[in-house]
Coordinates of C-alpha atoms in Angstrom, one line a residue:
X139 CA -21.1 16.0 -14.8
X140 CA -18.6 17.0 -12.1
X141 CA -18.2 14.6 -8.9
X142 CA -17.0 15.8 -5.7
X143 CA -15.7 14.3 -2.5
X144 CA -17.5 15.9 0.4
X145 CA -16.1 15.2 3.6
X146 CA -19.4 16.2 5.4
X147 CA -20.8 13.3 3.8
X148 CA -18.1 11.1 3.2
X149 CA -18.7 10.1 -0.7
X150 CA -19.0 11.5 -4.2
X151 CA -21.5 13.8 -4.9
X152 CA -22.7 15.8 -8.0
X153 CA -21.1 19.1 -7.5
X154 CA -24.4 21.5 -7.7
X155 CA -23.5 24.9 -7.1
X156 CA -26.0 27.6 -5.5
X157 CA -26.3 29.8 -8.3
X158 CA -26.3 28.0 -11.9
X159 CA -23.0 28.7 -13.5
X160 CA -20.9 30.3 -10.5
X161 CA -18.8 28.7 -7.9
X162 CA -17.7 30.0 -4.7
X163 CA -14.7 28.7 -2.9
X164 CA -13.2 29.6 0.3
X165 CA -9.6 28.0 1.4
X166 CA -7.4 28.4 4.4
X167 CA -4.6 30.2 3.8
X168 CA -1.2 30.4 5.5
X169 CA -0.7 31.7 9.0
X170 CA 2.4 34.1 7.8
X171 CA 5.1 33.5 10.7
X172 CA 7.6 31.5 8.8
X173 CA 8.6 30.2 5.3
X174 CA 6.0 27.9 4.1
X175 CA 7.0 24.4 3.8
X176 CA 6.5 21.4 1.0
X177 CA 3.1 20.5 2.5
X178 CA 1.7 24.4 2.0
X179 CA 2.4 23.5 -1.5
X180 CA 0.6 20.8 -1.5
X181 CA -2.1 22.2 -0.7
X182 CA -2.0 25.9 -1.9
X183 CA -1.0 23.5 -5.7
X184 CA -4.5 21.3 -5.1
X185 CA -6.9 24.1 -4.6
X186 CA -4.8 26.2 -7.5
X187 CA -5.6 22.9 -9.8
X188 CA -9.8 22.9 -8.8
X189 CA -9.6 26.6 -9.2
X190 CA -8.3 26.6 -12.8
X191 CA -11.0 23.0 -13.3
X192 CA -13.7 25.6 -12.7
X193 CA -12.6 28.1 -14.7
X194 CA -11.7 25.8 -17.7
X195 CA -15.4 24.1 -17.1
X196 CA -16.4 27.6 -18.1
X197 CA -17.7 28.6 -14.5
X198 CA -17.5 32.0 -13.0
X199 CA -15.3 31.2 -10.3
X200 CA -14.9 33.5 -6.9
X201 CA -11.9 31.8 -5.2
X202 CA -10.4 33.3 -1.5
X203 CA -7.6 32.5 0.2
X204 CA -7.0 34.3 3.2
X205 CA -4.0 35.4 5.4
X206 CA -3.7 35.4 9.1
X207 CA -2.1 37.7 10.2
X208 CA -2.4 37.6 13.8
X209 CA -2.2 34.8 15.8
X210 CA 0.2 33.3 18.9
X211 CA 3.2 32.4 17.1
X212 CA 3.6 35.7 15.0
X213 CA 4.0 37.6 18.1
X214 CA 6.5 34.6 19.6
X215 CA 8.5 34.4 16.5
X216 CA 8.5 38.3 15.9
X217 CA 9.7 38.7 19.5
X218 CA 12.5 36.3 19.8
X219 CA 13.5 38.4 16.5
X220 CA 13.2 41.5 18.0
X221 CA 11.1 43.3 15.4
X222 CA 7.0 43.8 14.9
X223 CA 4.8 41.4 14.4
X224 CA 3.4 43.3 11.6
X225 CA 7.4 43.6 10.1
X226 CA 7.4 40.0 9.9
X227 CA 4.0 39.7 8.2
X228 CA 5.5 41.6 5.7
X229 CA 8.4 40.0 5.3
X230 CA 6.9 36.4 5.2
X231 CA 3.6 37.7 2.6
X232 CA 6.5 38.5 0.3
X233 CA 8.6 34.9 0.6
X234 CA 4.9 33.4 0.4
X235 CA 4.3 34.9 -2.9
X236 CA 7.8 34.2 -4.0
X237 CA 7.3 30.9 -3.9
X238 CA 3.7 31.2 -4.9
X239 CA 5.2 32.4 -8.4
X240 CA 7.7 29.8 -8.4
X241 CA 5.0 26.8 -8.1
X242 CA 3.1 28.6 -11.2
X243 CA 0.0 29.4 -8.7
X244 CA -2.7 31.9 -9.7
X245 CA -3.4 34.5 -7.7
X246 CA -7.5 34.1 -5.9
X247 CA -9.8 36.3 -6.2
X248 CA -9.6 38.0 -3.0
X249 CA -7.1 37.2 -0.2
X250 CA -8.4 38.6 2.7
X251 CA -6.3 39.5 5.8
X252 CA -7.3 38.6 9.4
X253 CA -6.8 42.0 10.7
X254 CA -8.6 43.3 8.0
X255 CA -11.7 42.3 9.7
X256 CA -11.6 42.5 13.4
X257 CA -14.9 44.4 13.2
X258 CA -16.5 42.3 11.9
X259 CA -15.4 39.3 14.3
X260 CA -16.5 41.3 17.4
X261 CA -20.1 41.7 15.4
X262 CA -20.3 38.0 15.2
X263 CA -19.2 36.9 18.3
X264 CA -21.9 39.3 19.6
X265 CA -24.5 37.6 17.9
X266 CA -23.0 34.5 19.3
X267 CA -23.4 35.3 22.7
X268 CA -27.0 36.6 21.6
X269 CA -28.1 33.3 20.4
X270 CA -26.9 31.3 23.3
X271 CA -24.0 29.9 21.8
X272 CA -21.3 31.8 23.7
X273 CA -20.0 33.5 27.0
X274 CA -18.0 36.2 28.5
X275 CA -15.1 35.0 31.1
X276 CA -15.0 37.4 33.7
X277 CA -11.1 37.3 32.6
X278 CA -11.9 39.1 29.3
X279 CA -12.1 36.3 27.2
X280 CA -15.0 35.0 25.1
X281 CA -15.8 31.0 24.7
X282 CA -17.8 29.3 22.3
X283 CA -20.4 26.9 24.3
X284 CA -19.7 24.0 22.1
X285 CA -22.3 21.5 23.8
X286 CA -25.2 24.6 22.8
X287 CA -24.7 23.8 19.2
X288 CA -26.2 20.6 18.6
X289 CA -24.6 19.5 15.5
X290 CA -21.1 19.4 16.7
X291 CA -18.7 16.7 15.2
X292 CA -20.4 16.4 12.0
X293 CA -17.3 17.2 10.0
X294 CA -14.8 15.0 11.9
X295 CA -17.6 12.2 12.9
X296 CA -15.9 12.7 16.4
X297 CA -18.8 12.8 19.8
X298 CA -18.6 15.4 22.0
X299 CA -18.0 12.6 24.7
X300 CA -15.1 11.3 23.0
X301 CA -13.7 14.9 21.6
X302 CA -10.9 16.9 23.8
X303 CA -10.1 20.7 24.0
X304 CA -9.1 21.5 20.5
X305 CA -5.3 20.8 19.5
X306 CA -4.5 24.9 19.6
X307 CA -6.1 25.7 22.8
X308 CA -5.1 25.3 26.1
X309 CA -8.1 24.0 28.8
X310 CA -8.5 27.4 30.9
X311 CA -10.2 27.1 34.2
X312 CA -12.8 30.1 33.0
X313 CA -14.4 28.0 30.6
X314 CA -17.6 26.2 31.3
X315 CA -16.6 23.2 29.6
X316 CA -13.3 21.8 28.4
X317 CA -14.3 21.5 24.6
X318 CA -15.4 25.5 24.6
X319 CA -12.8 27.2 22.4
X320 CA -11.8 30.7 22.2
X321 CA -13.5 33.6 20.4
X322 CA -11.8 36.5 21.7
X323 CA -8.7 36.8 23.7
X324 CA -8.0 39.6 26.0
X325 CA -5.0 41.4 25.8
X326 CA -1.6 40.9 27.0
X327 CA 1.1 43.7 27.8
X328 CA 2.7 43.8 24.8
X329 CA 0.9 42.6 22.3
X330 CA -1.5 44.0 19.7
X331 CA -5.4 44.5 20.6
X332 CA -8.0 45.9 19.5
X333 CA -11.2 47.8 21.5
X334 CA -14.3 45.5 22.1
X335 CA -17.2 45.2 24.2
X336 CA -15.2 42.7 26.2
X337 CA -12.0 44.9 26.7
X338 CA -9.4 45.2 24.8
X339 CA -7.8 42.1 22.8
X340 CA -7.7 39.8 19.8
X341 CA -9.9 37.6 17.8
X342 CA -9.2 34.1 18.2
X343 CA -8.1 31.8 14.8
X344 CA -11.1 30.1 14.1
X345 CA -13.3 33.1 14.4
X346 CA -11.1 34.9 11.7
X347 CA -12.4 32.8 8.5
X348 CA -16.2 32.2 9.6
X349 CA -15.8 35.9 9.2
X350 CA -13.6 36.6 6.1
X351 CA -15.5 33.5 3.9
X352 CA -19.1 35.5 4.5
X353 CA -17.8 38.8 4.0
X354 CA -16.6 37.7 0.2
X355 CA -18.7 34.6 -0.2
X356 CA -22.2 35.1 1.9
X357 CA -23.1 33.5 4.9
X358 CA -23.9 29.8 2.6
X359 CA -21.5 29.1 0.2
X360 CA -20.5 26.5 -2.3
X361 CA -17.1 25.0 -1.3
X362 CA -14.7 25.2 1.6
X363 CA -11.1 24.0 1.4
X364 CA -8.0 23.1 3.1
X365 CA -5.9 20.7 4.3
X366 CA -7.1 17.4 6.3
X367 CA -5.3 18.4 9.6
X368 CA -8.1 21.2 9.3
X369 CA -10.7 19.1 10.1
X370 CA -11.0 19.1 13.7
X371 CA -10.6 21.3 15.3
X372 CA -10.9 24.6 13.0
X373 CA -13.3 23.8 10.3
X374 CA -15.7 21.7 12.9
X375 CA -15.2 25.1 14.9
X376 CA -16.0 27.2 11.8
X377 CA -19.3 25.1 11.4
X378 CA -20.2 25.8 14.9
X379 CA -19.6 29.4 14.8
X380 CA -21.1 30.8 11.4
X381 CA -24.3 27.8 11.8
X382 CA -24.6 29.2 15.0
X383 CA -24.7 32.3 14.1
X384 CA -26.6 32.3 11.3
X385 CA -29.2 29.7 12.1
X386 CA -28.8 27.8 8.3
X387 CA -26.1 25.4 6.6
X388 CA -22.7 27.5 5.6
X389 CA -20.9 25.1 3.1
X390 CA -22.2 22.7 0.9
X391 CA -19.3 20.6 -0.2
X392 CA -16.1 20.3 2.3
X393 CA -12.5 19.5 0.5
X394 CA -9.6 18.5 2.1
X395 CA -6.2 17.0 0.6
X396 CA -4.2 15.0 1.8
X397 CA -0.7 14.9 3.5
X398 CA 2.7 14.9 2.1
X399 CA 5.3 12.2 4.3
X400 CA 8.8 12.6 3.8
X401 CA 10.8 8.8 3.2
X402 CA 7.4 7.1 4.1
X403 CA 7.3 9.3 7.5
X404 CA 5.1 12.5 8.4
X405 CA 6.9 15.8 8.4
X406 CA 8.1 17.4 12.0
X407 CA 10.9 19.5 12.6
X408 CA 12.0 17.2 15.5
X409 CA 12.4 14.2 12.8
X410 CA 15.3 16.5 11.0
X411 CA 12.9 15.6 7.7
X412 CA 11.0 19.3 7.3
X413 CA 11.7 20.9 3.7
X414 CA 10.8 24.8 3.0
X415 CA 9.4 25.1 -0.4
X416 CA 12.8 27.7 -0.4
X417 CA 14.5 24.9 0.3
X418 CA 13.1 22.2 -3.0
X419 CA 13.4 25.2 -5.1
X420 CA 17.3 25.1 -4.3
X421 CA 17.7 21.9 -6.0
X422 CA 14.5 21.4 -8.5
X423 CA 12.4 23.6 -10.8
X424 CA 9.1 25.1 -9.4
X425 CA 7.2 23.4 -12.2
X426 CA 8.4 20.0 -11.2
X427 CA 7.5 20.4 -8.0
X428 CA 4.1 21.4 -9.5
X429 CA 4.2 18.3 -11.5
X430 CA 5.4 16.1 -8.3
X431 CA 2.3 16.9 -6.7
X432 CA -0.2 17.1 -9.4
X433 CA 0.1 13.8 -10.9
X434 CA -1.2 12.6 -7.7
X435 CA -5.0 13.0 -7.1
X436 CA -4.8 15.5 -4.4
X437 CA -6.6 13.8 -1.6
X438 CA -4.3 10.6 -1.5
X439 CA -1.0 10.6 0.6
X440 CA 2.0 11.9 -1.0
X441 CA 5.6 10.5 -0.6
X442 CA 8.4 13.1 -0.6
X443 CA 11.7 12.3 -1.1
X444 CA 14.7 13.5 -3.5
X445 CA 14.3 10.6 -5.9
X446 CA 10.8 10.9 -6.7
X447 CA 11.3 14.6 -7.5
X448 CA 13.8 13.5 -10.0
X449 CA 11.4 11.1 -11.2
X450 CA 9.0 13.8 -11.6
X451 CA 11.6 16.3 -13.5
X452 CA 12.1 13.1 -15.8
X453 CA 8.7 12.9 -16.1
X454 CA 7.9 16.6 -17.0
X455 CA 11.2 16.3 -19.3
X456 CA 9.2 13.8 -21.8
X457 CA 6.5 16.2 -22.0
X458 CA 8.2 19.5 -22.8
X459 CA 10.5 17.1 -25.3
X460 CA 7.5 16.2 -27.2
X461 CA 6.7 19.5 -27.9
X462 CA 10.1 20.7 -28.7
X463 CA 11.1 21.8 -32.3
X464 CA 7.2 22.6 -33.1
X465 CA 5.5 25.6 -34.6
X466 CA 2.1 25.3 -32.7
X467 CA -0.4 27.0 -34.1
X468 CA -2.4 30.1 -32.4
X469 CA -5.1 28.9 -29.5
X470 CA -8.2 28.5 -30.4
X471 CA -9.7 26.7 -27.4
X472 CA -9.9 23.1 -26.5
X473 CA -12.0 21.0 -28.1
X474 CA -13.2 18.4 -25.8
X475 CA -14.9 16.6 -28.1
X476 CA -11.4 15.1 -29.1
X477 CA -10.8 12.1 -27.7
X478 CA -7.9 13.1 -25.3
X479 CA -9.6 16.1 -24.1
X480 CA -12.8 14.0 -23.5
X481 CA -11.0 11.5 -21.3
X482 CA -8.9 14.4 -19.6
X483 CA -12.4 16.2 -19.2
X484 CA -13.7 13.1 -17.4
X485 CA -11.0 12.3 -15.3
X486 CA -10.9 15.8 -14.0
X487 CA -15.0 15.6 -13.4
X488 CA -14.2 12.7 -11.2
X489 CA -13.2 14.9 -8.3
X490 CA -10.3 16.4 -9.6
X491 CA -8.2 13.0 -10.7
X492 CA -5.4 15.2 -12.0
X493 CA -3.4 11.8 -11.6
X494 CA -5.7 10.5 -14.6
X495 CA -5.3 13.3 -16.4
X496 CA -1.8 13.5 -16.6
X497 CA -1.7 10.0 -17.8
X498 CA -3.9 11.2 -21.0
X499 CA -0.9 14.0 -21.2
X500 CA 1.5 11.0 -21.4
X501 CA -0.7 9.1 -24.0
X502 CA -0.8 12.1 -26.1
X503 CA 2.5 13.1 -25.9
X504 CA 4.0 9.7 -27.5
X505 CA 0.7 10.5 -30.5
X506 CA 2.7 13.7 -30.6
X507 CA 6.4 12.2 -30.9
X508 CA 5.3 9.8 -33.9
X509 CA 2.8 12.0 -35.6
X510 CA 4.8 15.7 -35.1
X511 CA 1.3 16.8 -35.5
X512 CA 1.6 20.9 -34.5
X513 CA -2.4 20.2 -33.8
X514 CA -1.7 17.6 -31.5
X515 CA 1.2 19.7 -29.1
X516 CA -1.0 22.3 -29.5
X517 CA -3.9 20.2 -27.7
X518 CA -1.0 18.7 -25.5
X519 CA 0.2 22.5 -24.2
X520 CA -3.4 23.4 -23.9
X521 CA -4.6 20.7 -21.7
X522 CA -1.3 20.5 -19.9
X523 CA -2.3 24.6 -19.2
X524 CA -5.4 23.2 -17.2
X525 CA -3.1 21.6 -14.9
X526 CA -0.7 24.6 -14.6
X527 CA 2.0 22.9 -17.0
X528 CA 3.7 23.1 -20.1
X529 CA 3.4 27.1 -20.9
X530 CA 7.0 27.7 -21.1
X531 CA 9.4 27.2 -24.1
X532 CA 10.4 23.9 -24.3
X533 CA 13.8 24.9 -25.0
X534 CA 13.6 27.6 -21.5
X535 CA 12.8 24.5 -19.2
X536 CA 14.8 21.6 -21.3
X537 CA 18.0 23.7 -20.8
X538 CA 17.2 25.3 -17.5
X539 CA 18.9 24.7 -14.5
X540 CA 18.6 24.8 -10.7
X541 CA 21.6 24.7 -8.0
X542 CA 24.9 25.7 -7.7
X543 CA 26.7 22.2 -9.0
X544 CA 24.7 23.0 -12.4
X545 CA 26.4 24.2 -15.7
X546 CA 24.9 27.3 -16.8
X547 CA 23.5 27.2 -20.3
X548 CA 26.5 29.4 -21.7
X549 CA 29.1 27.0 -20.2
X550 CA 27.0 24.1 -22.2
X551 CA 27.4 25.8 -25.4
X552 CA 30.7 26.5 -24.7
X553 CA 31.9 23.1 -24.5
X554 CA 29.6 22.1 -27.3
X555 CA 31.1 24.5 -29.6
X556 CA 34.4 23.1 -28.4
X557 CA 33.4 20.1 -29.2
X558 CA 32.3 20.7 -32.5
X559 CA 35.8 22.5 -33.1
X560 CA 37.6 19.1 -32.2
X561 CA 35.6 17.0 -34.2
X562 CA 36.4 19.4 -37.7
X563 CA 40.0 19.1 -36.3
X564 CA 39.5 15.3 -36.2
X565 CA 40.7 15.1 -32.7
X566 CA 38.1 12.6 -31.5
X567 CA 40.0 11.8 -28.1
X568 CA 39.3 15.6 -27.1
X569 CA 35.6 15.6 -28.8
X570 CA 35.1 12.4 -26.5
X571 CA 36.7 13.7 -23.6
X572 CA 34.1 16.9 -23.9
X573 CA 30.9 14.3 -24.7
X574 CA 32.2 12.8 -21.3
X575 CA 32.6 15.8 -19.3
X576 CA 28.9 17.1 -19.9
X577 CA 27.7 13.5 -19.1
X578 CA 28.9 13.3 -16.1
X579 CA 27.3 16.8 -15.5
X580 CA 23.6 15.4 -16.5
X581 CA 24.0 17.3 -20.0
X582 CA 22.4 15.0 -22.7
X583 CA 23.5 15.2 -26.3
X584 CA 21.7 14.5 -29.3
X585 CA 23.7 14.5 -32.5
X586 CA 21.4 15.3 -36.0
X587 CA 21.1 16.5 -39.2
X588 CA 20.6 20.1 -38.1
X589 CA 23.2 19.9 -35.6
X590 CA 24.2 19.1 -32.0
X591 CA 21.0 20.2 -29.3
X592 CA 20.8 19.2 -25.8
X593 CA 19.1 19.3 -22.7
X594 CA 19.1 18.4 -19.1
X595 CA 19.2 14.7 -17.9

């Protein structure tokens, strides 16, 4: 039985989805004006993890992630750069997948675009204002009437006497109320609009995904996602506007993750602690980045900071060891009635504790290191697939390396091969020397029967 965290409800709750053997899930994707940074992967990793749960659990999974693509700071940033707005959207989709691809993510279902569906926006806001629920400024703009819907603040648990105008938008002298946010904007010289009952303009952010989860998902769905700072104000706002719309519940089960800190401190650009994801992969592997963030259950706080990554690439170094030197034998499926896979089964039904599960990864591995049981890695690289780990040749990621102060894999055999040459010469001072040399440059040695291998420390 799968447990879920639903933030609407604030516990655990059998995950029951609408239709028997099908899950829907809509998440918030990235609002494409700049490189995304260590706490996109957080969250773009935690929904890639319940995605591939579902699919393993043998569900038919229909997972979005959209893209907005219009929005206040893709026309700032594209102006101070002096190109499009829709040159930069470009530009930034394609570092977003880069680094998608890096972090081992699958790619959902659909990924809808904002400006994709402007039609569709305008059609719901009219039914908005229809029911009640919003109003045309006589400045062009449209506002949602937040004190007509009644269950406001549900989500967040905040009152509508204690709430303020939403973090993103600006208290405007047209509205009605100071806690009415913005459906439509009109347009500004300059910038890009499109025709409307209300004049010309632009859809507003929160309007964009009310829209793009129905079109793919229908107007009641099982899951939304996203990060926690989406709470309040956009997914309250996204309750408000398709409920209100609608007239009937939209989600069933609300899932957030949490935030990543950096050195025990929340990430800002004015705290000179803000990492791109470009910037981590300069000095780490994608994959242990993955692994950083999924051996932590992914709605708990997350501590970043350079020596917990190398912790992580140690720990992802045991794991790919134990499996190195095997012949595995073809998949066949994983057979959860083994007592690994049953207790990496259950920890994953326990709202996604990936953190458990990769602790059963662990436990097996050392089964795997004393038995050398090809059945057993097999198992271990199968179960370590759930979680978006271990598919690569252990010999790819044991040798690989990541910035420019690292040896290149040639340069290691090289010196190994020198090395070799100065102990048959018996010139152990130099065959010292060159053990010392790659030590010093994280190169680890290991001396056998078969040979010398080696790997990154």
């Amino acid at each position: 039985m799968l447990t879920v965290y639903n933030t609407l409800t604030r516990q655990k709750e059998e995950f029951k989805p609408i239709e028997p053997g099908k899950v829907c899930m809509y998440v918030c994707g990235m609002t494409v004006y700049d490189l995304c940074h260590i706490g996109h992967a957080r969250m773009l990793t935690a929904f890639d993890v319940i995605y591939r749960w579902f699919v393993a659990s043998g569900y038919d999974a229909t997972y979005v992630r959209n893209i907005t693509d219009i929005e206040d700071k893709i026309i700032k940033r594209a102006a101070e750069r002096g190109i499009l707005p829709q040159q930069l959207v470009e530009e930034t989709i394609a570092d977003m997948r880069q680094d998608a691809a890096a972090l081992g993510l699958l790619s959902p279902t659909f990924e809808p675009r904002a400006t994709q569906h402007v039609p569709g926006m305008v059609a719901l806001i009219e039914k908005l204002i229809a029911n009640g629920k919003a109003y045309a400024a006589d400045n062009g703009d449209v506002y949602y009437a937040v004190r007509e819907f009644e269950g406001y603040g549900k989500l967040s648990g905040r009152t509508l006497d204690k709430l303020r105008a939403g973090e993103r938008v600006e208290v405007d002298p047209h509205k009605r109320d100071p806690l009415d946010f913005v459906l439509w904007k009109a347009a500004k010289p300059g910038e890009p609009s499109w025709d409307s009952p209300w004049g010309p303009g632009r859809p507003g952010w929160h309007i964009e995904c009310s829209v793009m989860s129905c079109h793919h998902l229908g107007e009641h769905f099982d899951i939304h996602g996203g990060g926690e700072d989406l709470q309040f104000p956009h997914h309250e706002n996204e309750i408000a506007q398709s409920e209100g719309a609608h007239g009937h519940q939209y989600v069933n089960y609300w899932l957030h993750n949490g935030f990543i800190n950096v050195d025990g401190e929340k990430m800002s650009k004015s705290l000179g602690n803000f990492f791109t994801i470009r910037d981590v992969l300069g000095h780490f592997d994608g994959e242990v980045i993955r692994f950083f963030i999924v051996r932590s259950h992914y709605r708990s706080p997350v501590n970043y900071t350079d020596s917990i990554l190398v912790d992580a690439k140690h720990g992802l170094t045991r794991l790919y060891t134990a499996l190195r030197g095997l012949e595995l034998p073809a998949a066949a499926g994983i057979d959860w009635k083994d007592p690994f896979a049953a207790r990496f089964q259950a920890a994953m039904n326990d709202d996604f504790n990936s953190s458990e599960a990769v602790a059963v990864l662990f436990e097996l591995a050392g089964e795997v290191n004393k038995s050398r049981d090809p059945r057993q890695a097999r198992l271990l690289k199968d179960l370590g697939g759930v979680l978006g780990l271990l598919q690569r040749d252990p010999e790819e990621f044991l040798k690989g390396g990541v910035g420019d102060d690292e040896l290149s894999a040639e340069a290691v055999e090289a010196l190994i091969q020198a090395r070799k040459d100065a102990r048959a010469s018996k010139n152990w001072a130099e065959s010292d020397r060159i053990r010392d040399e790659l030590t010093a440059k994280g190169i680890v040695l290991e001396d056998g029967a078969q040979g010398t291998i080696w790997r990154r420390a």
